[in-house]
Amino acid sequence: MSSLSSSVSKFILIASAASVSTINAQPISNDLFQAEQWGLQANNTSTCAERPEVDSSNSTVTYTCDSITDPSVSDVDINAPEGWAAYSPALNLSQQEVVIALIDTGIDYTHPDLAAKIWMNPGEATGVDVNNNGVDDGCEDNIDGDNNGYLNDCHGVNTLVNRVHSNGALNPAAGDPIDDTVGHGTNMAGVMIAQANNLSSQYHGGIVGVAGWEPNIKIATCKAGQMETDVFPYIPNVAIPAAKEKAITECTRYFYNLKQAGINVVVINSSGGMSQHINVHNLMYPLVATPYLLNTPEMYMLIDLLESAGIMVVASAGNNSWSIDQVTHERAYFPASFTNKNVISVAGINNQGELWSGSSYGRWSVDLAAPGQDILSTVPTVPFFDASNSDFIVTHGTSQSAAYVSGAVALIRANASTSHLDAAAVRRLLLSSGKPLPALADKTVSGSMLRLADNNGSGALTCNDQIFRRRQSPAANSMIALPGEVIKLEVESYNCAEISTESQINVTVSPGNSLISLYDNGQGDDETAADGVYSGSWTVPYGEFEYLLSGNFDTVKGSIDELLIQASLIEDNTDNTDWIGKWWPSIYRSGFYGNNYRYATNKDPEKIFTWSPTVQQAGYYRVYARWPDSNNFATNALFRIHAQSDVDGSTVITESAQDQTSAGDQWNNLGLYWFSAGTKTIQLSNLHADGTVVADAIQLVPEQTP
């Protein structure tokens, strides 16, 4: 990012009220700040890096950017104008408007760029404003018009307050989701649905949201987040915006009930979430208090309920700069880490097409990316800024990225040719239709960023013959699986929103060239027929150190997918080791395993290196060791294997002298032993050695009972 010594001014003439054009005829809006929204359309230009300052003192309205971003890379955007041009509203849209549900800090529903896009509850609103105060009479009559237990919930609800007073009366504050303290929800709403083309003699037009052109896409909100000071139990009084699980579950039930009552809620935007620890500038990783954690039984149940109701959940991947793949469960970020097919997890990118530095990611758990750095959007006018000033701000985060995708989902569900798609089909479409970015291939499931339309068959609204095929289980490219273990394989295979038409997908196992066939027929290992997920299983056989499973074509990488199965226990000279005496690390001799090896001289006293592998299942294991060889190494390096008797479990110590002047860079057989379950001991000693002794790596390979 480059700062300028002088301000950069841009301007637009305030004209008389302009008529709103249709999406197809006028994809470029007259909103003042659209040129600053690189995520909609990037044109190798710089955009405001800070909140633009508006000057409307003259007939020509101008705004000033005190600093600007680096110029964007061309075409790193969602192709919004092309998407708006491709969009055609569904026939019944005016009778069944599409509703985005926002769980956040509320919305400033009076904001001039949002007011026309705010959902009005038909069970509360009357369409009458007798006193001409700009508020529907049904929204201020102190009557629970729809009998849902919330008073005057015209635009949504507020779960931060009690729904009912102690005297049994309904609390009017629970029916008012105004965003008046934090601003995060208002910011998300602008990205999603800020009204397009609303330049007038009274208003400069502001920005345009992803779904801002369609008047029949509205947003409802549930106010669940606020500044909290008890998020970190061991760092008290640190205020951050957060939402408690109790407030979020109440929001979720509210939107589910709206859907059941006939409101066309198609997506819940969750531009937030929580993990067990938070990354604070890579300096500390404080524990999060239990009330804020979202991987609870109630949340799992509610996500299942939303899936059954066909409501999508678009969730930010988080701003922790780490992987949320559940290798380390404490880093899993919910709701993004829920695995339901109605959940879309979103990472953030910058205007260079790279992963934003603050974005979390995950090859197996984050579906796609969307713009997330230097995003201009709305904030509440009061109390942040004077109403006469610019109520907009530039921010960063995967929250904004999720909002881009939620806006796109709303367009998909309002578009004539895609309005029929259910939640799983919309997910398939998003995975198949994005713009591939090299930086995302190993950071997301799809390897792509959100794209509304394109001229090459990609884009959510113009998708045609775009194949997505990628393995999703096991969630690793290499793993340990001992003989007898069953490996379940799953490959997702889609063509735009449709499932693949292949009868089966074959995977080859080598050595041996045997085949594993994966099916999408709802039988055997396949849980659901015709969902585009091909499933099969393979039992790891005895006899080899490792196996390579390959054959499925990974469309993201453009190459054959490979899964390496290590059918043994390997301990290098780093973890799960200890030693007595000096064992020097070295990489001088080639042929070692891992990053280095360690060596001890043959001088007294005795020096002992110990490996401590963990055996999960009792049985026979063949023990191997390896080393780089050299003429000055010992011909009698002494290994001690601490095994057990297969009769009574007593310890049996066996010594094996190995010649380390030869047989380097290979696994050397130390014999077959029976081990009980638990942590084992294998040692290497320099006792009586005639040269340098080398500790590199050991391997335990299960064998069938002899």
XYZ file of C-alpha atoms in Angstrom:
706
model
C 0.000 0.000 0.000
C 1.344 3.402 -0.929
C 0.420 6.622 0.835
C 0.332 9.924 -0.992
C 1.749 13.155 0.381
C -1.210 14.998 -1.121
C -4.823 13.925 -1.236
C -6.342 12.291 -4.286
C -9.639 13.834 -5.338
C -12.342 12.248 -7.439
C -15.682 13.772 -8.298
C -19.107 13.214 -9.733
C -21.770 15.731 -10.608
C -24.907 15.561 -8.485
C -27.736 15.520 -10.994
C -31.455 15.456 -10.587
C -32.987 12.219 -9.403
C -32.075 9.521 -11.915
C -34.426 6.764 -12.903
C -33.242 3.291 -11.911
C -32.352 1.233 -14.960
C -32.772 -2.505 -15.233
C -29.830 -4.769 -14.621
C -29.568 -5.881 -18.226
C -29.668 -2.384 -19.681
C -27.434 -0.541 -17.207
C -24.820 -2.659 -15.448
C -22.742 0.381 -14.453
C -24.325 2.410 -11.669
C -24.113 6.137 -10.982
C -23.089 5.643 -7.353
C -20.350 8.008 -6.243
C -17.926 5.424 -4.903
C -18.296 2.529 -7.347
C -14.850 3.223 -8.809
C -13.430 2.509 -5.334
C -14.964 -0.983 -5.200
C -12.185 -3.036 -6.763
C -13.847 -6.285 -5.683
C -16.702 -5.637 -8.101
C -14.493 -4.675 -11.029
C -10.720 -4.222 -10.929
C -9.177 -2.088 -13.674
C -5.480 -1.852 -12.807
C -6.261 1.223 -10.736
C -5.705 2.244 -7.139
C -8.607 2.704 -4.744
C -9.129 4.467 -1.433
C -7.211 2.826 1.387
C -9.068 4.876 3.995
C -12.525 6.329 4.472
C -13.183 8.826 1.671
C -13.940 12.378 2.767
C -16.895 13.865 0.909
C -17.163 17.555 0.099
C -20.672 18.549 -0.975
C -20.289 22.260 -0.333
C -20.350 23.003 -4.062
C -22.616 21.915 -6.886
C -19.997 19.355 -7.839
C -19.623 16.733 -5.111
C -16.062 15.517 -4.621
C -14.376 13.083 -2.311
C -10.813 12.798 -1.122
C -8.672 9.737 -0.462
C -5.863 10.520 1.943
C -4.113 7.297 0.927
C -4.595 4.799 -1.863
C -3.858 1.158 -2.478
C -1.388 -0.293 -4.918
C -2.983 -0.652 -8.364
C -5.083 -3.770 -8.643
C -4.230 -6.667 -10.910
C -6.583 -6.709 -13.868
C -9.549 -9.058 -13.637
C -9.026 -9.994 -9.982
C -12.655 -9.273 -9.145
C -16.059 -10.932 -9.149
C -17.015 -9.507 -12.576
C -20.011 -7.733 -11.086
C -21.058 -5.652 -14.137
C -20.959 -8.768 -16.300
C -22.994 -10.596 -13.682
C -25.583 -7.842 -13.466
C -25.905 -7.874 -17.252
C -26.352 -11.661 -17.266
C -28.926 -11.586 -14.479
C -32.621 -11.977 -15.288
C -35.154 -11.917 -12.438
C -37.246 -15.006 -11.763
C -40.881 -14.718 -12.826
C -42.363 -14.811 -9.336
C -39.694 -12.671 -7.679
C -41.935 -9.692 -6.973
C -44.345 -11.966 -5.096
C -41.629 -14.000 -3.357
C -38.712 -11.683 -2.668
C -35.377 -13.237 -1.787
C -34.240 -12.551 1.770
C -30.666 -12.532 3.068
C -30.500 -13.157 6.818
C -27.656 -11.443 8.643
C -26.464 -12.545 12.097
C -24.225 -9.717 13.239
C -24.341 -6.446 15.195
C -27.588 -5.345 13.550
C -28.058 -2.892 10.669
C -28.456 0.846 10.459
C -31.700 0.452 8.533
C -31.964 4.237 8.108
C -28.739 4.429 6.102
C -29.556 6.055 2.720
C -27.745 3.296 0.819
C -29.562 0.524 2.706
C -33.032 1.776 3.624
C -34.705 0.649 0.408
C -33.173 -2.826 0.712
C -34.265 -3.623 4.274
C -36.743 -6.477 4.710
C -40.184 -5.556 6.003
C -41.899 -8.274 7.998
C -45.315 -8.788 6.328
C -46.660 -10.035 9.631
C -45.916 -6.671 11.257
C -45.888 -3.996 8.546
C -49.182 -2.489 7.429
C -48.002 -0.391 4.493
C -49.461 2.695 6.194
C -47.658 5.672 7.723
C -50.443 7.894 9.034
C -48.198 10.289 10.943
C -45.732 10.582 8.046
C -42.727 9.948 10.253
C -41.126 7.522 7.815
C -41.949 4.483 9.971
C -44.624 1.963 9.039
C -47.425 2.160 11.583
C -47.224 -1.592 12.142
C -43.634 -1.187 13.256
C -44.462 1.156 16.127
C -47.896 0.027 17.322
C -46.555 -2.060 20.241
C -48.405 -5.096 18.909
C -46.878 -8.484 18.140
C -48.549 -8.627 14.762
C -47.212 -12.022 13.689
C -47.508 -13.578 17.175
C -43.937 -14.848 17.165
C -43.044 -13.456 20.588
C -41.088 -10.449 19.311
C -42.662 -7.010 19.476
C -42.626 -5.042 16.195
C -39.869 -7.122 14.598
C -40.266 -5.364 11.266
C -36.631 -5.777 10.167
C -35.445 -8.572 12.442
C -34.667 -9.030 16.120
C -32.162 -8.209 18.845
C -31.089 -11.233 20.917
C -28.765 -9.222 23.141
C -31.726 -8.222 25.301
C -34.441 -10.231 26.992
C -37.412 -10.848 24.751
C -39.787 -10.514 27.713
C -39.668 -8.118 30.665
C -39.832 -9.463 34.195
C -43.496 -8.464 34.321
C -44.298 -10.643 31.324
C -44.614 -7.810 28.806
C -42.776 -8.076 25.504
C -39.612 -5.999 25.321
C -39.735 -3.600 22.334
C -35.921 -3.530 22.213
C -35.935 -7.224 21.240
C -37.739 -6.309 18.022
C -35.310 -3.558 17.064
C -31.995 -4.703 15.478
C -30.560 -1.203 14.955
C -26.761 -1.172 14.623
C -25.856 1.750 16.836
C -22.664 0.759 18.660
C -20.330 -1.421 16.565
C -21.116 -0.986 12.863
C -19.956 -4.408 11.673
C -23.379 -5.571 10.520
C -24.047 -2.353 8.608
C -20.689 -2.811 6.901
C -21.618 -6.335 5.781
C -25.021 -5.185 4.563
C -23.419 -2.611 2.278
C -21.226 -5.225 0.605
C -24.235 -7.443 0.017
C -27.140 -5.184 -0.905
C -26.297 -1.451 -0.949
C -28.792 0.101 -3.354
C -27.462 0.658 -6.855
C -27.986 3.671 -9.074
C -29.548 5.804 -6.328
C -27.849 9.099 -7.184
C -30.228 11.998 -6.581
C -30.177 15.703 -5.890
C -30.222 14.844 -2.176
C -27.784 11.918 -2.089
C -24.541 11.125 -3.858
C -25.402 7.456 -4.333
C -22.729 5.892 -2.143
C -21.698 2.388 -3.183
C -23.394 -0.561 -4.861
C -23.793 -3.972 -3.271
C -23.377 -7.300 -5.021
C -27.169 -7.696 -5.070
C -27.822 -3.954 -5.050
C -29.528 -3.747 -8.432
C -32.377 -6.128 -7.688
C -35.144 -4.374 -5.672
C -36.681 -7.697 -4.651
C -33.604 -8.906 -2.764
C -33.877 -7.705 0.832
C -31.938 -8.171 4.043
C -33.231 -9.097 7.493
C -31.000 -9.010 10.526
C -30.537 -10.436 13.975
C -28.460 -8.364 16.355
C -26.304 -10.822 18.291
C -22.870 -9.191 18.457
C -21.500 -6.290 20.465
C -18.268 -5.195 22.130
C -17.489 -7.758 24.832
C -14.795 -7.693 27.519
C -14.935 -11.301 28.743
C -13.981 -13.163 25.549
C -10.502 -14.018 26.844
C -10.768 -15.423 30.399
C -7.047 -15.012 31.068
C -6.817 -11.513 29.563
C -9.666 -9.618 31.224
C -11.157 -6.326 30.108
C -10.005 -6.558 26.500
C -12.927 -5.369 24.389
C -13.531 -7.009 21.004
C -16.692 -7.436 18.893
C -18.101 -10.896 19.525
C -21.341 -12.858 19.810
C -22.220 -15.482 22.371
C -23.499 -18.879 21.351
C -26.797 -18.276 23.149
C -27.497 -15.135 21.103
C -26.512 -16.833 17.821
C -28.677 -19.899 18.417
C -31.666 -17.654 19.127
C -30.997 -15.824 15.848
C -30.748 -19.099 13.979
C -34.056 -20.331 15.333
C -35.673 -17.001 14.439
C -34.618 -17.231 10.789
C -35.539 -20.903 10.598
C -39.009 -20.043 11.874
C -39.313 -17.254 9.296
C -38.561 -19.804 6.584
C -41.182 -22.146 7.985
C -43.673 -19.253 7.995
C -43.196 -18.720 4.264
C -40.506 -16.003 4.176
C -38.037 -16.850 1.381
C -34.878 -16.859 3.510
C -32.231 -18.339 1.192
C -28.972 -17.633 3.028
C -27.676 -16.703 6.453
C -24.578 -14.539 6.315
C -22.259 -15.322 9.214
C -19.422 -12.840 8.882
C -17.973 -13.960 12.155
C -17.341 -17.037 14.198
C -15.033 -18.376 16.842
C -12.284 -20.891 17.487
C -10.909 -22.121 20.787
C -7.917 -19.808 20.403
C -7.419 -16.521 18.579
C -4.230 -15.442 16.826
C -3.281 -11.965 18.045
C -0.677 -10.676 15.559
C 1.268 -13.952 15.863
C 2.312 -12.803 19.334
C -0.179 -14.612 21.537
C -2.957 -17.140 21.150
C -5.407 -16.525 23.994
C -8.021 -19.066 24.985
C -11.620 -18.109 24.227
C -14.280 -18.303 26.939
C -16.777 -21.155 26.614
C -19.922 -19.002 26.104
C -18.473 -17.780 22.778
C -17.642 -21.206 21.311
C -19.931 -22.396 18.539
C -19.047 -26.090 18.148
C -21.830 -27.017 20.558
C -24.454 -29.765 20.250
C -27.150 -27.111 19.800
C -25.280 -25.459 16.925
C -24.679 -28.810 15.221
C -28.404 -29.521 15.501
C -29.376 -26.088 14.166
C -27.017 -26.329 11.176
C -28.640 -29.688 10.350
C -32.041 -28.026 10.697
C -31.047 -25.229 8.319
C -29.765 -27.801 5.838
C -33.084 -29.645 5.920
C -34.877 -26.322 5.335
C -32.668 -25.445 2.351
C -31.087 -22.397 3.989
C -27.432 -21.804 3.112
C -24.921 -20.551 5.652
C -22.086 -18.444 4.255
C -19.366 -18.172 6.885
C -16.095 -16.299 7.052
C -13.002 -18.452 7.514
C -11.668 -16.089 10.172
C -8.860 -13.566 10.442
C -6.295 -15.756 12.204
C -3.751 -16.197 9.381
C -3.692 -19.970 9.879
C -5.249 -23.126 8.520
C -8.611 -24.108 9.962
C -8.322 -27.660 8.646
C -8.976 -29.673 11.766
C -5.478 -31.065 12.109
C -5.315 -28.817 15.166
C -8.846 -28.801 16.508
C -8.262 -25.641 18.536
C -7.935 -23.728 15.260
C -11.169 -24.988 13.691
C -13.406 -21.954 13.181
C -17.144 -22.322 13.523
C -19.546 -22.064 11.767
C -17.088 -22.163 8.826
C -15.793 -25.572 9.961
C -19.179 -27.292 9.918
C -19.118 -29.892 7.134
C -22.783 -29.718 6.077
C -23.392 -29.235 2.360
C -25.322 -26.021 2.991
C -22.291 -24.334 4.571
C -19.907 -22.280 2.431
C -16.644 -21.190 4.041
C -14.909 -18.136 2.567
C -11.319 -16.854 2.688
C -10.193 -13.344 1.739
C -7.951 -12.154 -1.085
C -6.348 -8.805 -1.886
C -6.404 -6.873 -5.157
C -3.262 -8.687 -6.311
C -5.001 -12.059 -6.418
C -3.132 -13.292 -3.352
C -4.523 -14.564 -0.086
C -4.998 -11.577 2.224
C -2.314 -11.744 4.922
C -4.881 -11.887 7.736
C -7.099 -14.535 6.187
C -7.461 -18.024 7.563
C -7.486 -20.771 4.960
C -7.820 -24.522 4.546
C -7.370 -26.852 1.585
C -9.977 -29.225 3.027
C -12.306 -26.847 4.861
C -12.454 -23.433 3.130
C -14.496 -23.575 -0.053
C -13.510 -20.456 -1.986
C -12.257 -16.890 -1.636
C -13.637 -13.424 -2.283
C -12.307 -9.861 -1.933
C -11.329 -9.144 1.663
C -8.784 -6.324 1.792
C -9.407 -2.593 1.317
C -13.154 -3.048 1.009
C -15.236 0.136 0.969
C -18.667 -0.248 2.515
C -21.306 1.355 4.692
C -21.191 2.134 8.421
C -23.851 3.669 10.641
C -24.106 7.430 10.244
C -24.631 7.973 13.953
C -22.765 7.850 16.290
C -19.741 7.306 14.051
C -20.030 10.208 11.637
C -22.132 13.270 11.204
C -25.075 12.627 8.893
C -23.831 15.272 6.479
C -20.493 13.503 6.084
C -19.530 10.289 4.365
C -20.939 7.297 6.261
C -18.591 4.792 4.603
C -15.300 3.198 5.615
C -12.516 0.998 4.179
C -11.899 -2.205 6.120
C -10.301 -5.656 5.785
C -11.463 -9.125 6.720
C -12.968 -12.430 5.721
C -16.206 -10.934 7.050
C -16.367 -8.820 3.908
C -15.418 -11.862 1.820
C -18.355 -13.825 3.185
C -20.648 -10.880 2.481
C -19.608 -10.906 -1.189
C -20.573 -14.571 -1.428
C -23.883 -14.088 0.406
C -24.792 -11.347 -2.057
C -23.941 -13.698 -4.902
C -26.051 -16.501 -3.403
C -29.008 -14.120 -3.236
C -28.537 -13.226 -6.912
C -28.329 -16.899 -7.837
C -31.573 -17.648 -6.024
C -33.299 -14.617 -7.600
C -32.029 -15.322 -11.126
C -34.470 -16.967 -13.519
C -32.219 -19.810 -14.665
C -30.851 -20.639 -11.200
C -33.679 -19.775 -8.791
C -34.692 -23.437 -8.542
C -31.353 -24.586 -7.129
C -31.295 -25.976 -3.620
C -28.522 -25.249 -1.122
C -26.344 -28.212 -2.146
C -26.655 -27.279 -5.829
C -25.670 -23.668 -5.112
C -22.581 -24.942 -3.310
C -21.728 -27.130 -6.309
C -22.164 -24.128 -8.573
C -19.879 -21.926 -6.480
C -17.155 -24.582 -6.357
C -17.319 -25.109 -10.128
C -17.735 -21.597 -11.482
C -15.077 -19.454 -9.821
C -11.982 -17.840 -11.283
C -8.934 -20.037 -10.537
C -6.077 -18.312 -8.729
C -2.715 -20.065 -8.249
C -2.441 -18.711 -4.713
C -5.614 -20.563 -3.709
C -4.903 -24.061 -5.078
C -3.575 -25.355 -1.743
C -5.499 -22.894 0.434
C -9.114 -23.638 -0.524
C -11.244 -26.511 -1.754
C -12.070 -24.905 -5.106
C -8.775 -23.086 -5.669
C -10.796 -20.158 -6.964
C -12.374 -16.813 -6.144
C -16.034 -15.922 -6.502
C -17.072 -15.018 -10.046
C -20.550 -13.845 -11.077
C -20.148 -14.162 -14.837
C -17.546 -14.627 -17.534
C -17.259 -15.215 -21.250
C -15.440 -18.546 -20.923
C -18.245 -20.604 -19.407
C -17.312 -19.835 -15.816
C -19.194 -17.546 -13.456
C -22.128 -18.469 -11.242
C -24.737 -16.869 -13.517
C -23.153 -18.014 -16.782
C -21.704 -21.393 -15.819
C -21.495 -23.886 -18.671
C -19.531 -27.138 -18.776
C -17.235 -26.286 -15.858
C -15.994 -29.491 -14.239
C -14.915 -29.543 -10.617
C -13.396 -32.781 -9.344
C -11.310 -33.085 -6.232
C -10.732 -35.539 -3.411
C -12.091 -34.416 -0.054
C -11.401 -37.501 2.031
C -9.029 -38.412 3.507
C -8.247 -34.759 4.246
C -4.524 -35.128 3.615
C -2.062 -35.770 0.813
C -0.063 -38.164 2.973
C -0.975 -40.083 6.084
C -0.107 -43.008 8.305
C -2.462 -45.983 8.126
C -1.327 -49.345 9.396
C -2.266 -52.700 7.833
C -5.845 -53.624 8.630
C -7.045 -50.016 8.788
C -9.901 -49.028 6.477
C -9.439 -45.844 4.453
C -12.588 -44.141 3.180
C -12.139 -42.200 -0.025
C -14.492 -39.451 -1.217
C -14.212 -37.428 -4.410
C -16.508 -34.511 -5.239
C -17.345 -34.341 -8.938
C -19.616 -31.618 -10.324
C -20.428 -29.845 -13.561
C -21.593 -26.356 -12.579
C -24.632 -26.930 -10.339
C -25.168 -30.473 -11.593
C -23.650 -33.704 -10.358
C -21.260 -35.687 -12.494
C -22.648 -38.299 -14.856
C -19.762 -40.756 -14.406
C -20.787 -44.215 -13.309
C -17.684 -44.600 -11.158
C -14.263 -43.140 -10.425
C -11.317 -45.539 -10.244
C -8.263 -45.144 -8.047
C -5.125 -47.217 -8.603
C -3.076 -48.612 -5.714
C 0.616 -49.158 -6.211
C 2.539 -51.296 -5.797
C 0.255 -53.955 -7.203
C -1.916 -51.815 -9.514
C -5.135 -52.920 -7.843
C -8.240 -50.730 -8.335
C -10.548 -49.030 -5.856
C -13.894 -48.082 -7.417
C -15.806 -45.117 -6.033
C -19.568 -44.839 -6.619
C -22.315 -42.268 -6.154
C -25.170 -44.753 -5.816
C -26.095 -44.568 -2.139
C -24.857 -48.109 -1.519
C -22.007 -49.452 0.566
C -19.621 -46.657 1.479
C -21.635 -44.020 -0.372
C -24.016 -42.294 2.045
C -26.221 -40.439 -0.442
C -27.019 -41.351 -4.022
C -26.670 -38.789 -6.807
C -25.111 -35.998 -4.731
C -21.865 -35.790 -6.729
C -19.804 -37.342 -3.933
C -18.196 -40.608 -5.060
C -17.224 -42.910 -2.211
C -15.317 -46.120 -1.664
C -13.005 -47.766 0.832
C -9.736 -49.654 0.904
C -8.203 -51.803 3.613
C -4.452 -51.309 4.016
C -2.768 -54.667 3.307
C 0.317 -56.130 4.897
C 3.604 -56.324 3.074
C 4.724 -52.813 2.087
C 6.166 -49.751 3.784
C 3.943 -47.404 1.837
C 1.272 -47.278 -0.860
C 0.396 -44.657 -3.458
C -3.263 -44.156 -4.351
C -3.701 -42.266 -7.609
C -5.868 -41.941 -10.703
C -8.493 -39.343 -9.866
C -7.875 -36.154 -11.878
C -7.717 -33.051 -9.675
C -9.224 -30.256 -11.784
C -7.891 -27.557 -9.452
C -4.255 -28.590 -9.841
C -4.704 -29.911 -13.352
C -2.957 -33.183 -12.512
C -3.559 -36.640 -11.116
C -4.387 -36.656 -7.411
C -2.005 -38.692 -5.270
C -2.447 -39.946 -1.712
C 0.593 -41.457 -0.026
C -0.217 -44.022 2.659
C 2.612 -44.800 5.059
C 1.786 -48.271 6.339
C 4.235 -48.151 9.215
C 5.401 -46.148 12.215
C 8.421 -43.970 11.496
C 10.343 -41.983 14.068
C 12.982 -39.545 12.890
C 15.695 -38.224 15.203
C 13.662 -35.201 16.324
C 10.286 -35.814 17.997
C 9.759 -38.613 20.519
C 13.472 -39.034 21.057
C 16.024 -38.529 23.817
C 19.723 -39.126 24.268
C 22.514 -39.460 26.785
C 25.844 -37.893 25.883
C 26.708 -35.802 22.833
C 24.771 -36.646 19.683
C 25.650 -34.000 17.133
C 23.203 -32.996 14.362
C 24.579 -33.105 10.826
C 23.648 -33.045 7.146
C 27.197 -33.640 5.900
C 26.580 -37.183 4.617
C 23.780 -37.674 2.089
C 21.127 -40.365 2.267
C 19.568 -39.486 5.618
C 15.849 -39.523 6.344
C 14.067 -36.231 7.065
C 16.033 -33.076 7.782
C 19.259 -34.416 9.294
C 20.884 -37.194 11.287
C 22.756 -37.310 14.595
C 26.055 -38.944 15.375
C 28.184 -39.870 18.375
C 31.885 -40.666 18.415
C 33.164 -44.025 19.606
C 34.891 -42.569 22.651
C 33.896 -43.473 26.214
C 31.637 -43.071 28.114
C 28.682 -44.880 26.554
C 26.328 -42.640 24.597
C 22.729 -43.787 24.045
C 20.134 -42.457 21.592
C 16.507 -43.465 22.278
C 13.491 -43.509 19.957
C 10.068 -43.790 21.646
C 7.441 -44.753 19.056
C 3.849 -45.267 20.189
C 2.219 -48.548 19.219
C -1.573 -48.276 19.135
C -2.303 -51.987 18.738
C -0.388 -54.916 20.171
C 1.092 -57.322 17.652
C 4.109 -58.304 15.595
C 6.170 -55.531 14.038
C 9.276 -55.748 11.897
C 11.783 -53.126 13.006
C 13.936 -51.289 10.478
C 16.616 -48.637 10.847
C 18.355 -46.408 8.327
C 21.431 -44.231 8.165
C 23.726 -42.499 5.691
C 26.854 -44.605 5.241
C 30.545 -43.671 5.409
C 33.872 -45.462 5.712
C 34.513 -43.916 9.122
C 31.198 -45.068 10.577
C 30.969 -48.085 12.879
C 30.699 -51.624 11.552
C 29.127 -52.671 14.858
C 26.629 -49.943 15.813
C 24.581 -51.522 18.612
C 20.770 -51.315 18.451
C 18.720 -52.474 21.462
C 15.069 -53.337 20.822
C 12.934 -53.365 23.998
C 10.063 -55.641 22.934
C 7.661 -57.839 24.893
C 6.891 -61.507 25.135
C 3.768 -62.495 23.239
C 3.053 -64.994 26.045
C 3.183 -62.994 29.271
C 4.059 -59.441 28.139
C 7.391 -59.351 29.950
C 10.138 -57.164 28.502
C 12.546 -58.825 26.095
C 15.652 -56.835 25.117
C 17.365 -57.879 21.906
C 20.666 -56.416 20.654
C 21.444 -56.119 16.942
C 24.845 -54.917 15.671
C 24.690 -53.126 12.294
C 27.390 -52.164 9.821
C 26.922 -48.442 9.094
C 29.754 -48.272 6.589
C 27.324 -49.613 3.979
C 23.612 -50.045 3.180
C 22.988 -46.323 3.519
C 19.846 -44.562 2.290
C 17.682 -47.656 2.768
C 15.672 -49.394 5.450
C 17.652 -52.185 7.097
C 15.909 -55.102 8.821
C 16.553 -55.436 12.572
C 14.148 -58.356 13.041
C 10.558 -59.251 13.933
C 9.291 -58.460 17.433
C 6.074 -58.525 19.425
C 5.088 -55.227 21.068
C 2.294 -54.505 23.500
C 0.323 -51.285 22.999
C 1.923 -48.132 24.346
C 5.171 -46.198 24.123
C 8.083 -48.395 23.105
C 11.864 -48.071 23.440
C 14.460 -48.626 20.720
C 18.017 -47.557 21.476
C 21.330 -47.077 19.698
C 24.599 -47.243 21.622
C 28.223 -46.452 20.825
C 29.417 -49.062 23.335
C 32.513 -50.835 21.939
C 31.864 -49.238 18.538
C 34.779 -49.209 16.081
C 33.701 -45.926 14.477
C 31.164 -43.098 14.551
C 27.615 -44.239 15.341
C 24.712 -42.648 13.427
C 21.145 -42.170 14.722
C 18.853 -41.383 11.793
C 15.387 -43.000 11.790
C 13.606 -46.207 12.762
C 10.474 -47.812 11.353
C 7.987 -50.356 12.718
C 6.018 -52.255 10.067
C 3.075 -54.396 11.268
C 3.087 -58.025 10.148
C 0.543 -60.774 10.456
C 1.081 -63.314 13.217
C 3.830 -65.696 12.049
